[in-house]
Short mmCIF file of C-alpha atoms in Angstrom, two decimals:
data_model
loop_
_atom_site.label_atom_id
_atom_site.label_comp_id
_atom_site.label_asym_id
_atom_site.label_seq_id
_atom_site.Cartn_x
_atom_site.Cartn_y
_atom_site.Cartn_z
CA UNK A 1 45.31 1.98 -36.58
CA UNK A 2 41.64 2.14 -35.60
CA UNK A 3 39.24 -0.75 -35.23
CA UNK A 4 36.01 -0.55 -37.22
CA UNK A 5 34.11 -2.82 -34.82
CA UNK A 6 30.51 -1.98 -34.00
CA UNK A 7 30.34 0.58 -31.14
CA UNK A 8 27.63 -1.46 -29.40
CA UNK A 9 29.96 -4.45 -29.35
CA UNK A 10 32.81 -2.27 -28.07
CA UNK A 11 30.61 -0.77 -25.35
CA UNK A 12 29.48 -4.18 -24.10
CA UNK A 13 33.09 -5.32 -24.13
CA UNK A 14 33.92 -2.40 -21.84
CA UNK A 15 31.10 -3.36 -19.48
CA UNK A 16 32.45 -6.78 -18.57
CA UNK A 17 35.21 -6.84 -15.94
CA UNK A 18 38.11 -8.62 -17.61
CA UNK A 19 40.97 -6.56 -16.16
CA UNK A 20 43.84 -5.10 -18.19
CA UNK A 21 45.45 -6.73 -21.19
CA UNK A 22 43.24 -5.79 -24.13
CA UNK A 23 43.52 -3.00 -26.68
CA UNK A 24 40.71 -0.89 -28.05
CA UNK A 25 41.49 1.46 -30.92
CA UNK A 26 38.35 3.00 -32.43
CA UNK A 27 37.54 5.86 -34.75
CA UNK A 28 36.08 9.08 -33.34
CA UNK A 29 32.54 8.28 -34.47
CA UNK A 30 32.58 4.98 -32.58
CA UNK A 31 33.84 6.64 -29.41
CA UNK A 32 31.10 9.28 -29.72
CA UNK A 33 28.47 6.54 -30.08
CA UNK A 34 29.82 4.75 -26.99
CA UNK A 35 29.65 8.01 -25.05
CA UNK A 36 26.05 8.66 -26.16
CA UNK A 37 24.86 5.18 -25.13
CA UNK A 38 26.83 5.36 -21.90
CA UNK A 39 25.24 8.68 -20.92
CA UNK A 40 21.73 7.35 -21.40
CA UNK A 41 22.34 4.13 -19.49
CA UNK A 42 24.38 5.42 -16.49
CA UNK A 43 27.56 3.71 -17.67
CA UNK A 44 30.11 6.54 -17.72
CA UNK A 45 31.66 5.72 -14.30
CA UNK A 46 32.24 2.11 -15.34
CA UNK A 47 33.59 3.19 -18.73
CA UNK A 48 36.04 5.45 -16.91
CA UNK A 49 37.13 2.59 -14.64
CA UNK A 50 37.61 0.00 -17.38
CA UNK A 51 39.21 2.28 -19.97
CA UNK A 52 42.07 2.90 -17.55
CA UNK A 53 42.82 -0.83 -17.47
CA UNK A 54 43.35 -1.27 -21.20
CA UNK A 55 46.87 -1.83 -22.49
CA UNK A 56 46.20 0.45 -25.43
CA UNK A 57 43.35 2.75 -26.35
CA UNK A 58 42.88 5.91 -28.35
CA UNK A 59 39.85 7.08 -26.38
CA UNK A 60 39.73 10.88 -26.87
CA UNK A 61 40.98 12.95 -23.95
CA UNK A 62 37.76 14.96 -23.73
CA UNK A 63 35.75 11.76 -23.23
CA UNK A 64 38.21 10.45 -20.64
CA UNK A 65 37.87 13.70 -18.72
CA UNK A 66 34.08 13.70 -18.95
CA UNK A 67 33.90 10.08 -17.79
CA UNK A 68 36.20 10.84 -14.88
CA UNK A 69 33.95 13.69 -13.78
CA UNK A 70 30.90 11.44 -14.14
CA UNK A 71 32.59 8.90 -11.87
CA UNK A 72 33.23 11.56 -9.23
CA UNK A 73 29.65 12.80 -9.40
CA UNK A 74 28.33 9.25 -9.22
CA UNK A 75 30.41 8.55 -6.12
CA UNK A 76 28.83 11.50 -4.32
CA UNK A 77 25.35 10.48 -5.43
CA UNK A 78 25.81 6.85 -4.36
CA UNK A 79 27.15 7.92 -0.97
CA UNK A 80 24.03 10.08 -0.50
CA UNK A 81 21.93 7.06 -1.47
CA UNK A 82 23.79 4.96 1.11
CA UNK A 83 22.73 7.43 3.79
CA UNK A 84 19.13 7.15 2.62
CA UNK A 85 19.38 3.35 2.61
CA UNK A 86 20.67 3.15 6.18
CA UNK A 87 18.15 5.75 7.34
CA UNK A 88 15.29 3.81 5.75
CA UNK A 89 16.37 0.49 7.27
CA UNK A 90 16.67 2.10 10.71
CA UNK A 91 13.27 3.73 10.44
CA UNK A 92 11.52 0.53 9.35
CA UNK A 93 13.20 -1.36 12.20
CA UNK A 94 11.25 0.79 14.68
CA UNK A 95 8.16 -1.19 13.55
CA UNK A 96 10.05 -4.50 13.40
CA UNK A 97 10.05 -4.44 9.60
CA UNK A 98 13.24 -5.93 8.20
CA UNK A 99 13.39 -5.28 4.43
CA UNK A 100 15.64 -7.19 2.07
CA UNK A 101 17.95 -4.98 -0.02
CA UNK A 102 17.80 -5.81 -3.73
CA UNK A 103 20.05 -5.20 -6.74
CA UNK A 104 22.13 -2.01 -6.74
CA UNK A 105 21.62 -1.18 -3.07
CA UNK A 106 23.71 -4.26 -2.29
CA UNK A 107 25.89 -4.57 -5.39
CA UNK A 108 27.30 -1.04 -5.29
CA UNK A 109 28.76 -1.56 -1.82
CA UNK A 110 29.52 -5.29 -1.78
CA UNK A 111 30.57 -6.29 -5.31
CA UNK A 112 31.76 -3.29 -7.34
CA UNK A 113 35.37 -2.14 -6.87
CA UNK A 114 34.06 1.30 -5.90
CA UNK A 115 30.46 2.22 -4.99
CA UNK A 116 30.24 5.02 -7.54
CA UNK A 117 30.81 2.57 -10.40
CA UNK A 118 27.25 1.30 -9.85
CA UNK A 119 24.97 4.36 -10.09
CA UNK A 120 21.70 3.96 -8.19
CA UNK A 121 18.59 5.20 -9.91
CA UNK A 122 16.63 4.10 -6.84
CA UNK A 123 16.74 1.80 -3.82
CA UNK A 124 14.73 -1.41 -4.14
CA UNK A 125 13.61 -2.99 -0.86
CA UNK A 126 11.53 -6.15 -0.58
CA UNK A 127 9.07 -6.30 2.30
CA UNK A 128 6.45 -8.83 3.35
CA UNK A 129 3.13 -8.12 1.64
CA UNK A 130 1.31 -7.85 4.97
CA UNK A 131 3.83 -5.23 6.13
CA UNK A 132 4.02 -3.20 2.93
CA UNK A 133 1.31 -0.63 3.63
CA UNK A 134 2.52 -0.07 7.17
CA UNK A 135 6.05 0.44 5.84
CA UNK A 136 4.83 2.85 3.15
CA UNK A 137 2.82 5.01 5.55
CA UNK A 138 5.59 5.00 8.16
CA UNK A 139 8.01 6.42 5.61
CA UNK A 140 5.51 9.05 4.47
CA UNK A 141 4.90 10.07 8.10
CA UNK A 142 8.65 10.61 8.44
CA UNK A 143 9.09 12.92 5.49
CA UNK A 144 9.39 10.57 2.50
CA UNK A 145 7.55 12.16 -0.41
CA UNK A 146 5.34 10.14 -2.81
CA UNK A 147 6.63 10.52 -6.37
CA UNK A 148 3.32 9.65 -8.03
CA UNK A 149 -0.31 9.87 -6.91
CA UNK A 150 -1.12 6.16 -7.11
CA UNK A 151 -3.02 4.46 -4.29
CA UNK A 152 -0.57 2.14 -2.46
CA UNK A 153 -3.38 -0.27 -1.50
CA UNK A 154 -4.31 -0.74 -5.16
CA UNK A 155 -0.66 -1.14 -6.09
CA UNK A 156 -0.32 -3.83 -3.43
CA UNK A 157 -3.32 -5.67 -4.88
CA UNK A 158 -2.26 -5.49 -8.53
CA UNK A 159 1.46 -4.77 -8.86
CA UNK A 160 4.79 -6.12 -7.63
CA UNK A 161 5.67 -2.85 -5.88
CA UNK A 162 4.14 0.18 -4.20
CA UNK A 163 4.41 3.75 -5.57
CA UNK A 164 7.92 5.16 -5.29
CA UNK A 165 8.86 7.49 -2.43
CA UNK A 166 11.61 10.09 -2.31
CA UNK A 167 13.90 9.80 0.72
CA UNK A 168 15.23 12.90 2.55
CA UNK A 169 18.41 13.14 0.48
CA UNK A 170 16.48 12.72 -2.77
CA UNK A 171 16.92 9.01 -3.48
CA UNK A 172 13.78 7.25 -4.76
CA UNK A 173 12.83 4.24 -2.61
CA UNK A 174 10.65 1.44 -3.97
CA UNK A 175 8.99 -1.11 -1.69
CA UNK A 176 8.59 -4.44 -3.49
CA UNK A 177 6.35 -7.32 -2.47
CA UNK A 178 7.53 -9.66 -5.25
CA UNK A 179 10.95 -10.07 -6.85
CA UNK A 180 9.54 -9.96 -10.37
CA UNK A 181 6.49 -8.78 -12.26
CA UNK A 182 5.14 -12.35 -12.39
CA UNK A 183 3.44 -14.14 -9.53
CA UNK A 184 5.83 -17.12 -9.51
CA UNK A 185 9.02 -15.41 -8.37
CA UNK A 186 10.91 -17.02 -5.44
CA UNK A 187 10.32 -16.01 -1.83
CA UNK A 188 13.33 -13.88 -0.83
CA UNK A 189 12.77 -14.42 2.90
CA UNK A 190 13.56 -18.12 2.38
CA UNK A 191 16.86 -17.22 0.72
CA UNK A 192 17.98 -14.20 2.75
CA UNK A 193 21.30 -13.58 4.47
CA UNK A 194 22.75 -10.88 6.67
CA UNK A 195 25.47 -8.41 5.72
CA UNK A 196 26.90 -5.25 7.21
CA UNK A 197 27.17 -1.80 5.72
CA UNK A 198 29.04 0.77 7.79
CA UNK A 199 28.56 -1.47 10.80
CA UNK A 200 24.79 -1.65 10.37
CA UNK A 201 23.22 -5.06 9.79
CA UNK A 202 21.03 -5.44 6.71
CA UNK A 203 19.38 -8.30 4.83
CA UNK A 204 19.96 -9.22 1.18
CA UNK A 205 19.21 -12.27 -0.99
CA UNK A 206 21.62 -15.19 -1.19
CA UNK A 207 24.10 -14.96 -4.09
CA UNK A 208 22.05 -17.47 -6.10
CA UNK A 209 18.81 -15.55 -5.63
CA UNK A 210 20.44 -12.16 -6.24
CA UNK A 211 21.92 -13.42 -9.52
CA UNK A 212 18.58 -14.86 -10.58
CA UNK A 213 16.73 -11.69 -9.53
CA UNK A 214 19.00 -9.57 -11.72
CA UNK A 215 18.39 -11.83 -14.71
CA UNK A 216 14.62 -12.06 -14.21
CA UNK A 217 14.44 -8.28 -13.83
CA UNK A 218 16.47 -7.65 -16.98
CA UNK A 219 15.46 -10.41 -19.38
CA UNK A 220 11.90 -11.23 -18.39
CA UNK A 221 10.45 -8.13 -16.72
CA UNK A 222 12.13 -5.52 -18.93
CA UNK A 223 13.40 -7.43 -21.96
CA UNK A 224 16.75 -5.72 -21.43
CA UNK A 225 15.52 -2.15 -21.81
CA UNK A 226 17.11 -1.45 -18.41
CA UNK A 227 20.46 -1.32 -20.20
CA UNK A 228 23.85 -3.06 -20.24
CA UNK A 229 24.36 -2.74 -16.46
CA UNK A 230 22.97 -6.30 -16.23
CA UNK A 231 26.27 -7.68 -17.55
CA UNK A 232 28.62 -6.23 -14.89
CA UNK A 233 26.00 -6.85 -12.19
CA UNK A 234 25.88 -10.56 -13.04
CA UNK A 235 29.61 -10.87 -13.65
CA UNK A 236 30.57 -9.27 -10.34
CA UNK A 237 28.20 -11.46 -8.33
CA UNK A 238 29.77 -14.52 -9.96
CA UNK A 239 33.28 -13.15 -9.41
CA UNK A 240 32.85 -12.11 -5.77
CA UNK A 241 30.20 -14.42 -4.35
CA UNK A 242 29.91 -18.19 -3.90
CA UNK A 243 26.79 -19.17 -5.84
CA UNK A 244 25.61 -22.47 -4.40
CA UNK A 245 25.15 -24.99 -7.22
CA UNK A 246 22.19 -26.85 -5.70
CA UNK A 247 20.36 -23.67 -4.72
CA UNK A 248 20.96 -22.22 -8.17
CA UNK A 249 19.66 -25.35 -9.91
CA UNK A 250 16.45 -25.30 -7.86
CA UNK A 251 15.77 -21.58 -8.16
CA UNK A 252 16.70 -20.98 -11.78
CA UNK A 253 14.88 -23.90 -13.45
CA UNK A 254 11.88 -21.85 -14.74
CA UNK A 255 14.15 -19.13 -16.14
CA UNK A 256 17.01 -21.13 -17.63
CA UNK A 257 16.63 -19.68 -21.12
CA UNK A 258 17.15 -16.11 -19.95
CA UNK A 259 19.95 -17.16 -17.60
CA UNK A 260 21.86 -18.97 -20.32
CA UNK A 261 21.44 -15.98 -22.63
CA UNK A 262 23.07 -13.66 -20.08
CA UNK A 263 25.85 -16.19 -19.45
CA UNK A 264 26.49 -16.61 -23.18
CA UNK A 265 26.76 -12.82 -23.50
CA UNK A 266 29.32 -12.78 -20.70
CA UNK A 267 31.26 -15.56 -22.39
CA UNK A 268 31.26 -13.56 -25.63
CA UNK A 269 33.06 -10.78 -23.80
CA UNK A 270 35.62 -13.11 -22.22
CA UNK A 271 34.12 -13.51 -18.79
CA UNK A 272 34.15 -17.19 -17.89
CA UNK A 273 30.89 -18.36 -16.30
CA UNK A 274 31.27 -21.53 -14.17
CA UNK A 275 29.83 -24.66 -15.74
CA UNK A 276 27.59 -25.41 -12.75
CA UNK A 277 25.54 -22.27 -13.47
CA UNK A 278 24.82 -23.16 -17.07
CA UNK A 279 22.36 -25.49 -18.71
CA UNK A 280 23.04 -24.59 -22.33
CA UNK A 281 23.81 -21.68 -24.61
CA UNK A 282 22.02 -19.12 -26.76
CA UNK A 283 22.07 -18.71 -30.52
CA UNK A 284 23.66 -15.69 -32.25
CA UNK A 285 20.26 -14.25 -33.19
CA UNK A 286 19.22 -14.10 -29.53
CA UNK A 287 22.54 -12.51 -28.57
CA UNK A 288 22.08 -9.84 -31.25
CA UNK A 289 18.54 -9.09 -30.06
CA UNK A 290 19.66 -8.77 -26.46
CA UNK A 291 22.51 -6.42 -27.42
CA UNK A 292 20.14 -4.20 -29.43
CA UNK A 293 17.59 -4.05 -26.62
CA UNK A 294 20.26 -3.30 -23.99
CA UNK A 295 21.54 -0.32 -25.91
CA UNK A 296 18.29 1.08 -27.30
CA UNK A 297 17.65 4.81 -27.16
CA UNK A 298 16.08 5.50 -23.77
CA UNK A 299 13.98 8.32 -25.21
CA UNK A 300 12.31 5.83 -27.54
CA UNK A 301 11.77 3.13 -24.93
CA UNK A 302 8.34 4.31 -23.83
CA UNK A 303 7.38 4.89 -27.45
CA UNK A 304 8.27 1.28 -28.26
CA UNK A 305 6.22 -0.07 -25.37
CA UNK A 306 3.23 2.17 -26.11
CA UNK A 307 3.27 1.33 -29.82
CA UNK A 308 3.16 -2.38 -29.00
CA UNK A 309 -0.42 -1.84 -27.83
CA UNK A 310 -2.21 -1.50 -24.48
CA UNK A 311 -1.57 -4.47 -22.21
CA UNK A 312 -5.06 -4.19 -20.70
CA UNK A 313 -6.92 -3.79 -23.97
CA UNK A 314 -8.02 -0.62 -25.71
CA UNK A 315 -11.30 -0.20 -23.83
CA UNK A 316 -9.72 -0.59 -20.38
CA UNK A 317 -6.94 1.81 -21.37
CA UNK A 318 -9.34 4.51 -22.55
CA UNK A 319 -12.01 4.00 -19.87
CA UNK A 320 -10.37 2.54 -16.74
CA UNK A 321 -12.61 1.37 -13.92
CA UNK A 322 -12.51 2.80 -10.40
CA UNK A 323 -9.78 0.42 -9.22
CA UNK A 324 -7.56 1.30 -12.17
CA UNK A 325 -8.08 5.04 -11.66
CA UNK A 326 -7.19 4.64 -7.99
CA UNK A 327 -4.08 2.69 -8.97
CA UNK A 328 -2.95 5.39 -11.40
CA UNK A 329 -4.21 8.59 -9.84
CA UNK A 330 -4.96 7.81 -6.20
CA UNK A 331 -8.69 8.44 -6.46
CA UNK A 332 -11.79 6.49 -7.38
CA UNK A 333 -14.23 9.39 -7.65
CA UNK A 334 -13.56 10.99 -10.98
CA UNK A 335 -9.91 11.33 -11.91
CA UNK A 336 -10.93 11.66 -15.54
CA UNK A 337 -9.17 14.99 -16.08
CA UNK A 338 -5.86 13.50 -14.95
CA UNK A 339 -6.52 10.41 -17.04
CA UNK A 340 -7.25 12.22 -20.28
CA UNK A 341 -4.34 14.56 -19.68
CA UNK A 342 -2.03 11.55 -19.28
CA UNK A 343 -3.32 9.96 -22.48
CA UNK A 344 -3.06 13.15 -24.52
CA UNK A 345 0.21 14.51 -23.13
CA UNK A 346 2.16 11.26 -22.62
CA UNK A 347 0.66 8.19 -24.24
CA UNK A 348 -0.46 9.69 -27.55
CA UNK A 349 2.90 11.37 -28.35
CA UNK A 350 4.68 8.13 -27.43
CA UNK A 351 2.32 6.15 -29.67
CA UNK A 352 3.02 8.47 -32.59
CA UNK A 353 6.79 8.25 -32.08
CA UNK A 354 6.60 4.49 -31.86
CA UNK A 355 4.82 4.26 -35.20
CA UNK A 356 6.75 6.92 -37.10
CA UNK A 357 10.38 6.80 -35.90
CA UNK A 358 12.33 4.19 -37.86
CA UNK A 359 14.55 3.28 -34.91
CA UNK A 360 11.53 2.84 -32.65
CA UNK A 361 9.84 0.58 -35.21
CA UNK A 362 12.98 -1.51 -35.50
CA UNK A 363 13.33 -1.88 -31.72
CA UNK A 364 9.61 -2.71 -31.46
CA UNK A 365 10.09 -5.56 -33.92
CA UNK A 366 13.18 -6.81 -32.08
CA UNK A 367 11.32 -6.56 -28.78
CA UNK A 368 8.46 -8.69 -30.11
CA UNK A 369 10.85 -11.25 -31.61
CA UNK A 370 12.82 -11.49 -28.38
CA UNK A 371 9.67 -11.94 -26.31
CA UNK A 372 8.62 -14.79 -28.59
CA UNK A 373 12.08 -16.39 -28.34
CA UNK A 374 12.14 -16.11 -24.55
CA UNK A 375 8.69 -17.58 -24.08
CA UNK A 376 8.97 -20.35 -26.67
CA UNK A 377 11.85 -22.78 -25.97
CA UNK A 378 11.21 -24.57 -29.28
CA UNK A 379 12.46 -21.56 -31.27
#
């Protein structure tokens, strides 16, 4: 007998590490939908891992095989990324720069049962703001390739991170100077600890700050368009790390609404969050919005954001000043050809998709409603 439950609900259930003991019997259309979402959001290795732990499942053999192959490929990719991580840390140490490893660069090797279960789109490293440009240029001098033409000095002045670089084995590396897009994120140096990877000493945030960083990044900076990986990331920190109650209470106070939303989602999928981390719950409407945003079509994500309107205003978007052109294109003198090409080839098609595709319109409305809920505790 097959279960007619929503495939989004089933996918999120498979994201949360609950161990064996459950059954999942779905129709073929639901399994195909889970596979499609999983492919877009880098979830196939974790689906492979968790599906093997179910007491009963009718997951089609072809999907099981594909997910197994994705897990193998992810393991190789993550091991290559580990080499790039250790190489980058070693190189920066030659200038006495000690970056702090954020998110997946720590979680894949310290919290997940196997590194390949946490695919790494990039390596996020926090560095002191006054060391960021030196770190960037040192990496470029040693063969790291800039992935976009933006001026790192302008990025340092206006953004939370510098332009991405590609490490020797192909892993993108991002140097961050703030933990979140906002200016009020905690100072990671004040909450750093040491850990070892393959015998090499690295720095990473405390469990409390790492958990908060993941939630700020997902709920506040990206409104969950970074996908369902937030749920296992948060769950595995809680399961494997000792999150200090006092430190958590101090750090998380400005972001309690987003934190409690993530914890309520975990509870909904039978992962027990300790009481000392919680300050309340979240209503069903917020849970539904978060689930929809986590599993949105990645191809429509940029369309949704573009259709919401330019964050800098229409005039500044169409006619950026010299600083903005340097930030985007790495040059103050001119840059108009690259700018108009970007607007015509990327922004305009995304704007049209965002206003014409029914799914994109629906996600845009959910995105706006969720932003209002997150920023207005009275709702």
